[in-house]
Coordinates of C-alpha atoms in Angstrom, one line a residue:
M1 CA -35.0 17.1 15.7
L2 CA -33.5 14.4 15.8
S3 CA -29.7 13.4 17.2
S4 CA -26.8 11.9 16.3
L5 CA -26.3 7.8 16.4
A6 CA -22.6 7.0 17.7
A7 CA -20.4 4.0 17.6
I8 CA -21.2 1.0 20.6
K9 CA -18.4 2.1 23.2
G10 CA -15.7 0.1 22.4
M11 CA -16.5 -1.3 19.3
N12 CA -15.1 1.3 16.4
D13 CA -16.0 2.1 12.3
I14 CA -12.6 0.8 10.4
L15 CA -12.1 3.6 7.8
P16 CA -10.4 4.9 4.8
P17 CA -7.1 5.1 4.5
D18 CA -6.8 3.5 7.9
S19 CA -8.4 -0.2 6.5
A20 CA -6.2 -0.3 3.7
R21 CA -4.0 -2.0 6.9
W22 CA -6.2 -3.9 7.5
E23 CA -6.2 -5.6 4.1
W24 CA -2.2 -5.5 4.1
L25 CA -2.2 -7.0 7.9
E26 CA -4.8 -9.5 5.7
E27 CA -3.3 -10.6 2.7
V28 CA -0.1 -11.5 4.8
V29 CA -2.0 -13.4 6.7
R30 CA -3.6 -15.7 3.4
R31 CA 0.0 -15.7 1.9
T32 CA 1.7 -16.7 4.6
M33 CA -0.8 -19.4 5.4
R34 CA -1.0 -20.8 2.2
R35 CA 3.0 -20.9 2.5
F36 CA 2.3 -23.7 5.4
A37 CA -0.8 -24.9 4.1
F38 CA -3.6 -23.6 6.1
A39 CA -6.7 -23.7 4.0
N40 CA -10.0 -21.0 5.6
I41 CA -12.7 -22.0 8.1
R42 CA -15.8 -19.0 8.3
T43 CA -17.6 -19.7 10.9
P44 CA -21.3 -17.9 11.9
I45 CA -20.6 -14.9 14.6
V46 CA -23.2 -16.3 16.7
E47 CA -23.4 -19.4 18.3
H48 CA -25.7 -21.3 21.1
T49 CA -24.3 -21.1 24.1
A50 CA -23.8 -24.4 26.2
L51 CA -20.7 -23.6 23.6
F52 CA -18.8 -21.7 24.6
A53 CA -19.8 -22.9 28.2
R54 CA -18.9 -26.6 27.3
G55 CA -16.3 -25.5 25.4
L56 CA -14.6 -22.6 27.2
G57 CA -15.1 -23.7 30.6
E58 CA -18.0 -22.5 33.1
N59 CA -15.4 -21.3 35.3
T60 CA -13.6 -19.0 33.0
D61 CA -13.6 -15.2 33.3
V62 CA -15.9 -14.8 29.1
V63 CA -18.4 -17.6 29.9
E64 CA -19.3 -16.4 34.1
K65 CA -19.2 -12.8 32.7
E66 CA -17.7 -10.7 28.8
M67 CA -20.5 -12.5 27.1
Y68 CA -23.0 -11.3 25.2
S69 CA -26.0 -13.9 25.5
F70 CA -29.3 -13.7 24.3
Q71 CA -32.3 -15.7 24.7
D72 CA -33.5 -16.0 20.9
R73 CA -37.5 -14.9 19.6
N74 CA -39.9 -17.7 20.4
D75 CA -40.7 -20.0 17.4
K76 CA -44.0 -21.5 16.1
Y77 CA -43.9 -24.3 18.9
G78 CA -42.9 -21.4 21.9
D79 CA -39.7 -22.4 22.1
A80 CA -36.6 -20.0 22.5
D81 CA -32.4 -20.5 21.4
H82 CA -30.1 -19.2 24.3
L83 CA -27.6 -17.4 21.8
T84 CA -24.1 -16.1 22.0
L85 CA -22.4 -13.8 19.8
R86 CA -18.5 -15.8 19.9
P87 CA -15.5 -14.4 22.3
E88 CA -13.6 -16.6 20.9
N89 CA -13.0 -19.0 18.1
T90 CA -12.0 -22.6 19.0
A91 CA -15.1 -23.8 20.5
G92 CA -16.5 -22.9 16.8
V93 CA -13.9 -24.2 14.8
V94 CA -13.9 -27.9 17.0
R95 CA -18.4 -27.6 16.6
A96 CA -18.0 -27.3 13.1
A97 CA -15.3 -30.1 12.1
I98 CA -17.7 -32.2 14.9
E99 CA -21.0 -31.7 12.5
H100 CA -19.1 -32.1 9.0
N101 CA -17.1 -35.0 10.5
L102 CA -14.2 -32.6 8.6
L103 CA -11.4 -35.3 10.7
Y104 CA -13.0 -38.3 8.3
G105 CA -10.0 -38.1 5.7
G106 CA -7.3 -37.4 7.9
G107 CA -6.3 -33.9 10.1
Q108 CA -7.4 -30.5 8.9
R109 CA -4.7 -26.8 8.7
L110 CA -6.9 -24.0 9.5
Y111 CA -7.4 -20.1 9.8
Y112 CA -9.1 -17.8 10.4
M113 CA -9.9 -14.3 10.0
G114 CA -13.0 -11.9 12.1
P115 CA -14.3 -10.1 14.6
M116 CA -15.0 -11.6 18.5
F117 CA -16.9 -9.7 20.8
R118 CA -16.5 -9.9 24.5
R119 CA -18.3 -7.3 27.5
E120 CA -15.7 -5.6 28.9
R121 CA -14.3 -2.3 29.7
P122 CA -12.7 -0.5 26.4
Q123 CA -8.5 0.2 26.6
R124 CA -5.9 0.8 23.6
G125 CA -5.6 -3.6 22.7
R126 CA -9.2 -4.7 24.1
Y127 CA -12.4 -3.7 22.3
R128 CA -15.9 -5.1 23.2
Q129 CA -15.7 -6.3 19.3
F130 CA -12.4 -7.2 18.4
H131 CA -10.9 -9.0 15.3
Q132 CA -8.5 -12.3 16.4
I133 CA -6.7 -13.7 13.7
G134 CA -6.5 -18.0 14.2
A135 CA -4.8 -20.9 13.7
E136 CA -5.8 -24.5 14.2
A137 CA -4.5 -27.9 13.4
L138 CA -6.4 -30.2 14.7
G139 CA -6.3 -34.3 14.4
F140 CA -2.7 -34.0 14.9
A141 CA -0.7 -35.3 17.7
G142 CA 3.2 -34.9 18.2
A143 CA 5.3 -32.2 20.1
Q144 CA 6.4 -31.1 15.8
V145 CA 2.6 -30.0 15.1
D146 CA 3.4 -27.5 18.7
A147 CA 6.4 -25.9 16.9
E148 CA 5.7 -25.8 13.3
M149 CA 2.3 -23.8 15.3
I150 CA 5.1 -21.4 16.9
L151 CA 6.7 -21.5 13.3
L152 CA 3.3 -19.9 11.7
A153 CA 3.6 -17.2 14.1
V154 CA 7.2 -16.0 13.8
A155 CA 6.8 -16.6 9.9
L156 CA 4.0 -13.9 10.3
W157 CA 5.9 -11.5 12.4
R158 CA 8.7 -11.9 10.1
E159 CA 6.3 -11.1 6.9
L160 CA 4.9 -8.0 8.8
G161 CA 8.5 -6.1 9.8
I162 CA 7.4 -7.0 13.8
N163 CA 10.6 -7.5 15.6
R164 CA 9.8 -6.6 19.4
W165 CA 8.5 -9.6 20.5
R166 CA 9.1 -13.0 22.9
L167 CA 8.0 -16.5 23.0
E168 CA 7.3 -18.1 26.3
L169 CA 6.4 -22.0 27.1
N170 CA 5.4 -23.9 29.9
S171 CA 3.9 -26.9 30.4
L172 CA 0.1 -27.8 31.6
G173 CA 0.5 -31.7 31.4
Q174 CA -2.5 -34.0 31.8
P175 CA -5.7 -33.8 33.4
E176 CA -3.8 -36.5 35.9
E177 CA -0.8 -33.5 36.1
R178 CA -3.0 -31.1 37.2
R179 CA -5.5 -33.4 39.0
E180 CA -2.4 -33.8 40.7
H181 CA -1.2 -30.3 41.3
R182 CA -4.7 -28.0 41.9
A183 CA -4.6 -30.8 44.9
A184 CA -1.4 -29.3 45.9
L185 CA -2.3 -25.7 45.1
I186 CA -5.4 -26.4 47.3
A187 CA -3.9 -27.1 49.7
Y188 CA -1.6 -23.9 49.6
F189 CA -3.2 -21.2 49.1
E190 CA -5.6 -22.4 51.9
A191 CA -3.1 -22.5 54.2
H192 CA -2.4 -19.2 53.0
A193 CA -6.1 -17.4 52.5
S194 CA -6.1 -14.4 54.3
E195 CA -3.8 -13.1 51.7
L196 CA -5.8 -13.8 49.0
D197 CA -8.1 -11.2 47.3
E198 CA -11.7 -11.8 46.6
D199 CA -10.6 -12.6 43.4
A200 CA -7.9 -15.6 44.4
R201 CA -11.3 -16.1 47.0
R202 CA -14.0 -17.1 44.8
R203 CA -11.7 -19.4 42.2
L204 CA -9.4 -21.1 45.3
H205 CA -12.4 -24.2 44.9
A206 CA -13.9 -24.0 40.9
N207 CA -10.8 -23.0 39.3
P208 CA -7.0 -22.9 41.6
L209 CA -4.8 -22.3 38.3
R210 CA -5.6 -19.8 37.0
I211 CA -4.6 -17.5 40.6
L212 CA -1.4 -18.6 39.1
D213 CA -2.8 -15.6 36.2
T214 CA -3.4 -12.4 38.7
K215 CA -2.2 -9.7 38.2
N216 CA -2.3 -8.7 42.0
P217 CA 1.3 -6.8 43.1
A218 CA 0.0 -7.6 46.7
M219 CA 0.3 -11.8 45.1
Q220 CA 3.0 -11.7 43.4
T221 CA 5.1 -13.4 46.5
L222 CA 2.8 -15.8 47.9
V223 CA 2.5 -16.9 43.7
E224 CA 5.9 -17.1 43.0
G225 CA 5.7 -19.9 46.5
A226 CA 3.5 -22.1 45.3
P227 CA 3.6 -25.6 43.7
R228 CA 4.6 -25.3 40.3
L229 CA 2.9 -27.3 38.0
M230 CA 6.6 -28.1 36.1
D231 CA 7.6 -30.6 38.8
Y232 CA 4.2 -32.2 39.1
L233 CA 4.9 -33.9 35.6
G234 CA 5.3 -37.0 34.2
E235 CA 7.9 -38.1 31.3
A236 CA 6.2 -38.4 28.5
S237 CA 5.0 -35.3 29.1
L238 CA 8.5 -33.0 30.4
A239 CA 9.5 -35.0 27.1
H240 CA 7.6 -33.3 24.8
F241 CA 7.8 -30.4 26.5
H242 CA 11.6 -30.3 25.7
A243 CA 11.0 -31.0 22.6
V244 CA 9.1 -28.8 21.4
Q245 CA 12.9 -26.4 23.0
A246 CA 15.1 -28.8 20.3
M247 CA 13.1 -27.6 18.0
L248 CA 12.4 -24.1 18.4
D249 CA 16.4 -24.3 18.9
A250 CA 16.7 -25.9 15.5
A251 CA 14.6 -22.8 14.0
G252 CA 16.6 -21.0 15.9
V253 CA 13.3 -18.8 17.7
P254 CA 14.7 -17.9 21.9
W255 CA 12.3 -18.3 23.9
S256 CA 11.9 -18.9 27.8
V257 CA 9.9 -21.0 30.4
N258 CA 7.4 -19.2 32.3
P259 CA 5.6 -21.6 35.0
R260 CA 2.9 -19.0 35.3
L261 CA 1.2 -19.3 32.1
V262 CA -1.8 -20.8 32.2
R263 CA -3.3 -19.1 29.3
G264 CA -7.3 -18.6 30.2
L265 CA -9.6 -21.0 29.1
D266 CA -9.9 -24.9 30.1
Y267 CA -9.4 -26.7 27.2
Y268 CA -5.7 -26.2 27.2
N269 CA -2.4 -29.6 28.1
L270 CA 0.5 -29.5 27.2
T271 CA 2.5 -26.9 26.0
V272 CA 0.8 -23.5 26.4
F273 CA 3.1 -20.7 24.5
E274 CA 2.7 -16.7 24.6
F275 CA 4.2 -14.1 22.5
I276 CA 4.6 -10.5 24.0
T277 CA 6.0 -7.1 23.8
D278 CA 6.7 -4.9 26.3
S279 CA 6.3 -1.9 23.3
L280 CA 1.8 -1.6 24.3
G281 CA 2.1 -1.2 27.4
A282 CA -1.2 -3.3 29.6
Q283 CA -2.1 -4.9 26.4
G284 CA 0.7 -7.3 25.7
T285 CA 0.3 -10.1 24.4
I286 CA -0.1 -10.2 20.7
C287 CA -0.9 -14.2 20.2
G288 CA -1.3 -16.8 22.7
G289 CA -2.5 -20.8 22.0
G290 CA -1.8 -24.5 23.1
R291 CA -2.5 -27.8 22.8
Y292 CA -6.2 -29.2 23.2
D293 CA -6.5 -32.4 23.2
Y294 CA -9.7 -33.0 25.1
L295 CA -11.7 -30.9 23.3
I296 CA -12.8 -32.5 21.0
G297 CA -13.9 -35.6 22.8
Q298 CA -15.3 -32.5 25.2
M299 CA -17.9 -31.4 22.8
G300 CA -19.4 -34.7 21.1
G301 CA -16.6 -35.1 18.6
K302 CA -14.9 -38.5 18.2
P303 CA -11.8 -38.0 20.4
A304 CA -8.3 -36.5 18.2
P305 CA -5.5 -34.2 19.3
A306 CA -5.2 -30.3 18.4
V307 CA -3.6 -27.4 18.8
G308 CA -3.9 -24.3 17.7
W309 CA -3.6 -20.1 18.5
A310 CA -5.3 -16.6 18.1
I311 CA -3.7 -13.4 17.4
G312 CA -5.0 -10.5 18.1
A313 CA -5.5 -8.0 15.1
E314 CA -5.5 -5.0 16.4
R315 CA -2.5 -5.1 18.6
V316 CA -1.1 -6.2 16.2
L317 CA -1.8 -3.0 14.1
E318 CA -0.9 -0.9 16.8
L319 CA 2.3 -2.7 17.7
L320 CA 3.0 -2.4 14.1
K321 CA 3.0 1.9 14.5
E322 CA 5.0 1.7 17.7
E323 CA 7.7 0.0 15.4
G324 CA 6.9 2.4 12.6
V325 CA 6.1 -0.2 10.8
A326 CA 4.2 1.5 6.9
A327 CA 1.9 -0.9 5.4
P328 CA 2.1 0.0 1.6
Q329 CA -0.4 2.8 0.3
S330 CA -3.4 1.3 -1.8
V331 CA -2.8 4.0 -4.9
P332 CA -4.6 4.1 -8.4
D333 CA -2.1 3.5 -10.8
A334 CA -3.7 6.3 -13.3
Y335 CA -5.9 8.6 -13.1
A336 CA -9.0 9.7 -15.2
I337 CA -9.0 13.6 -15.9
I338 CA -12.1 14.4 -18.0
P339 CA -12.4 17.6 -18.9
D340 CA -16.3 17.6 -21.0
A341 CA -19.3 15.8 -19.8
A342 CA -19.9 14.6 -23.8
A343 CA -16.4 12.8 -23.5
L344 CA -17.8 10.0 -20.5
P345 CA -19.1 7.4 -23.5
Q346 CA -15.5 7.3 -24.8
A347 CA -13.9 7.9 -21.6
M348 CA -16.0 5.2 -19.5
R349 CA -15.3 2.7 -21.9
C350 CA -11.5 3.4 -21.9
L351 CA -11.3 3.0 -18.9
H352 CA -13.5 -0.6 -18.9
A353 CA -11.0 -2.1 -20.5
L354 CA -8.3 -1.4 -18.9
R355 CA -9.8 -2.1 -15.6
A356 CA -10.1 -5.4 -17.6
Q357 CA -6.9 -5.2 -17.9
G358 CA -5.3 -5.7 -14.6
V359 CA -5.6 -1.3 -14.2
A360 CA -7.1 0.6 -11.3
V361 CA -7.9 3.5 -12.2
Q362 CA -9.9 6.6 -10.2
M363 CA -12.2 8.9 -12.5
H364 CA -12.6 12.4 -11.5
A365 CA -16.0 12.8 -10.1
S366 CA -17.0 15.8 -8.3
A367 CA -20.0 17.0 -6.1
E368 CA -21.5 18.9 -9.3
E369 CA -23.1 17.9 -12.8
A370 CA -19.7 19.5 -14.1
P371 CA -16.7 17.9 -14.2
G372 CA -15.2 20.2 -12.6
S373 CA -11.8 22.4 -14.1
M374 CA -8.9 21.5 -15.3
K375 CA -6.5 23.1 -12.6
S376 CA -9.1 21.1 -10.3
Q377 CA -8.9 18.1 -12.0
F378 CA -4.8 17.8 -11.9
K379 CA -4.9 18.9 -8.4
R380 CA -6.9 15.5 -7.7
A381 CA -4.9 13.5 -10.0
D382 CA -1.5 14.6 -8.5
A383 CA -3.3 13.6 -4.3
S384 CA -4.8 10.2 -5.1
G385 CA -1.7 8.9 -5.6
A386 CA -1.2 8.2 -9.2
R387 CA 1.7 8.2 -11.4
F388 CA -0.3 8.6 -14.1
A389 CA -3.0 11.0 -15.6
L390 CA -5.2 10.5 -18.4
I391 CA -6.5 13.1 -19.5
F392 CA -9.6 12.7 -22.0
G393 CA -9.6 16.2 -24.3
A394 CA -11.5 17.4 -27.3
D395 CA -8.4 17.4 -29.2
E396 CA -7.2 13.2 -28.4
L397 CA -11.1 12.0 -28.9
A398 CA -11.5 13.8 -32.2
A399 CA -8.3 12.3 -33.0
G400 CA -9.2 8.3 -31.6
Q401 CA -6.0 9.2 -28.4
V402 CA -5.8 10.0 -25.4
T403 CA -3.3 12.2 -23.8
L404 CA -1.1 9.9 -20.9
K405 CA 1.3 11.7 -18.4
A406 CA 3.4 10.8 -16.4
L407 CA 2.2 12.5 -12.8
R408 CA 5.8 10.6 -10.6
D409 CA 8.5 9.7 -12.7
G410 CA 9.3 11.3 -15.6
A411 CA 6.8 13.5 -14.4
G412 CA 5.7 15.7 -17.4
E413 CA 6.2 13.2 -19.9
Q414 CA 3.4 13.1 -21.7
T415 CA 2.3 10.3 -24.6
R416 CA -1.0 9.8 -26.8
Q417 CA -1.8 6.0 -27.0
P418 CA -5.1 4.8 -29.0
L419 CA -8.2 4.8 -26.9
D420 CA -9.0 1.4 -29.0
G421 CA -5.4 -0.6 -28.4
V422 CA -6.1 -0.6 -24.3
A423 CA -4.1 -4.0 -24.4
A424 CA -1.1 -2.9 -25.8
W425 CA -0.3 0.5 -23.9
S426 CA -2.4 -0.7 -20.3
R427 CA 1.2 -2.5 -19.6
A428 CA 3.3 0.1 -19.2
L429 CA 0.9 2.0 -17.0
L430 CA 1.6 -1.1 -14.5
A431 CA 5.2 -1.4 -14.5

């Protein structure tokens, strides 16, 4: 006997009715992105491994430990590509912009939605296949674009009804400022080498900035005393950071500076930010991003500034549950009750016409060939959530009509409507 198959741990099925919540979230995102003049981009799920090694940084946790990478099959010449399931999408968007010369005519505001893959220990809000919503503004310099990107996320929270969040900001300055700070960090941590945990010792010379992001309670006092990058920022970097803050203040958006906020990828400079909630336990970051002015040039394109963010869709949906925000229910406008199979041709013609008018109609069907009793069909109609039942009985069809019965407002009220005049009465089903 064959054993049953199950989904891979950390890669989840999204089933009705929960899938309706996902569709609602995606529609809210599309509507909000249109208001900010962002256009949709869709990139492949599989990319060359070198894209992420170059774009994210070879010493990041994602590249070192979390990517799903594999050697493709050999072609007829015996060559094979090394490929990776995308762990994030900024690198893919930048690759597409370079490959297709998207910035030739000016900057681009782009957004995406889709699955990402990381081999992590599955837990609430952290999965091996997870979904991100991201926005990238390519080819734009200036603090006003940083602020606009943050305000885009704030607008999305408002549209979704999410209120329990806080915004943390930091500036990573420019590469030369970070190099000076990096040397000071290494010297500081080397002087306290006995207090470093294994992860910090591994990062010390490869990526010391990430030590500041440690979650180890035993290292918090040490990290608090480390040199702060803010003290190494020059006049231009500080002016950029203060300009972002001033625009957020003008828009009435609260924020705080977190000098330990560094983000997990190597490509950031200047402004970085995170939206955080205390409602989801350890997985509290619901949106993170920042400016990455050197990534496009680093990946082989003509150098151009850029800024972006990504939202974890699963975490946002969990937060909506925690805040008691209910997504609108997806229910049909009408439910078709067909007591006799002989009525199916006329009923189907009417339903086809109604759907062409924009009416959502669910037709009764069962596991048996017989249509089922009127009582059972009405029970299904009520359970569907439809506001109306359409009854295709023998008397109605003989008169060229269908009975329209209210199931919710004015429950029980009935009228007869002509089968050949659908356009005239279909609007009543949508009111």
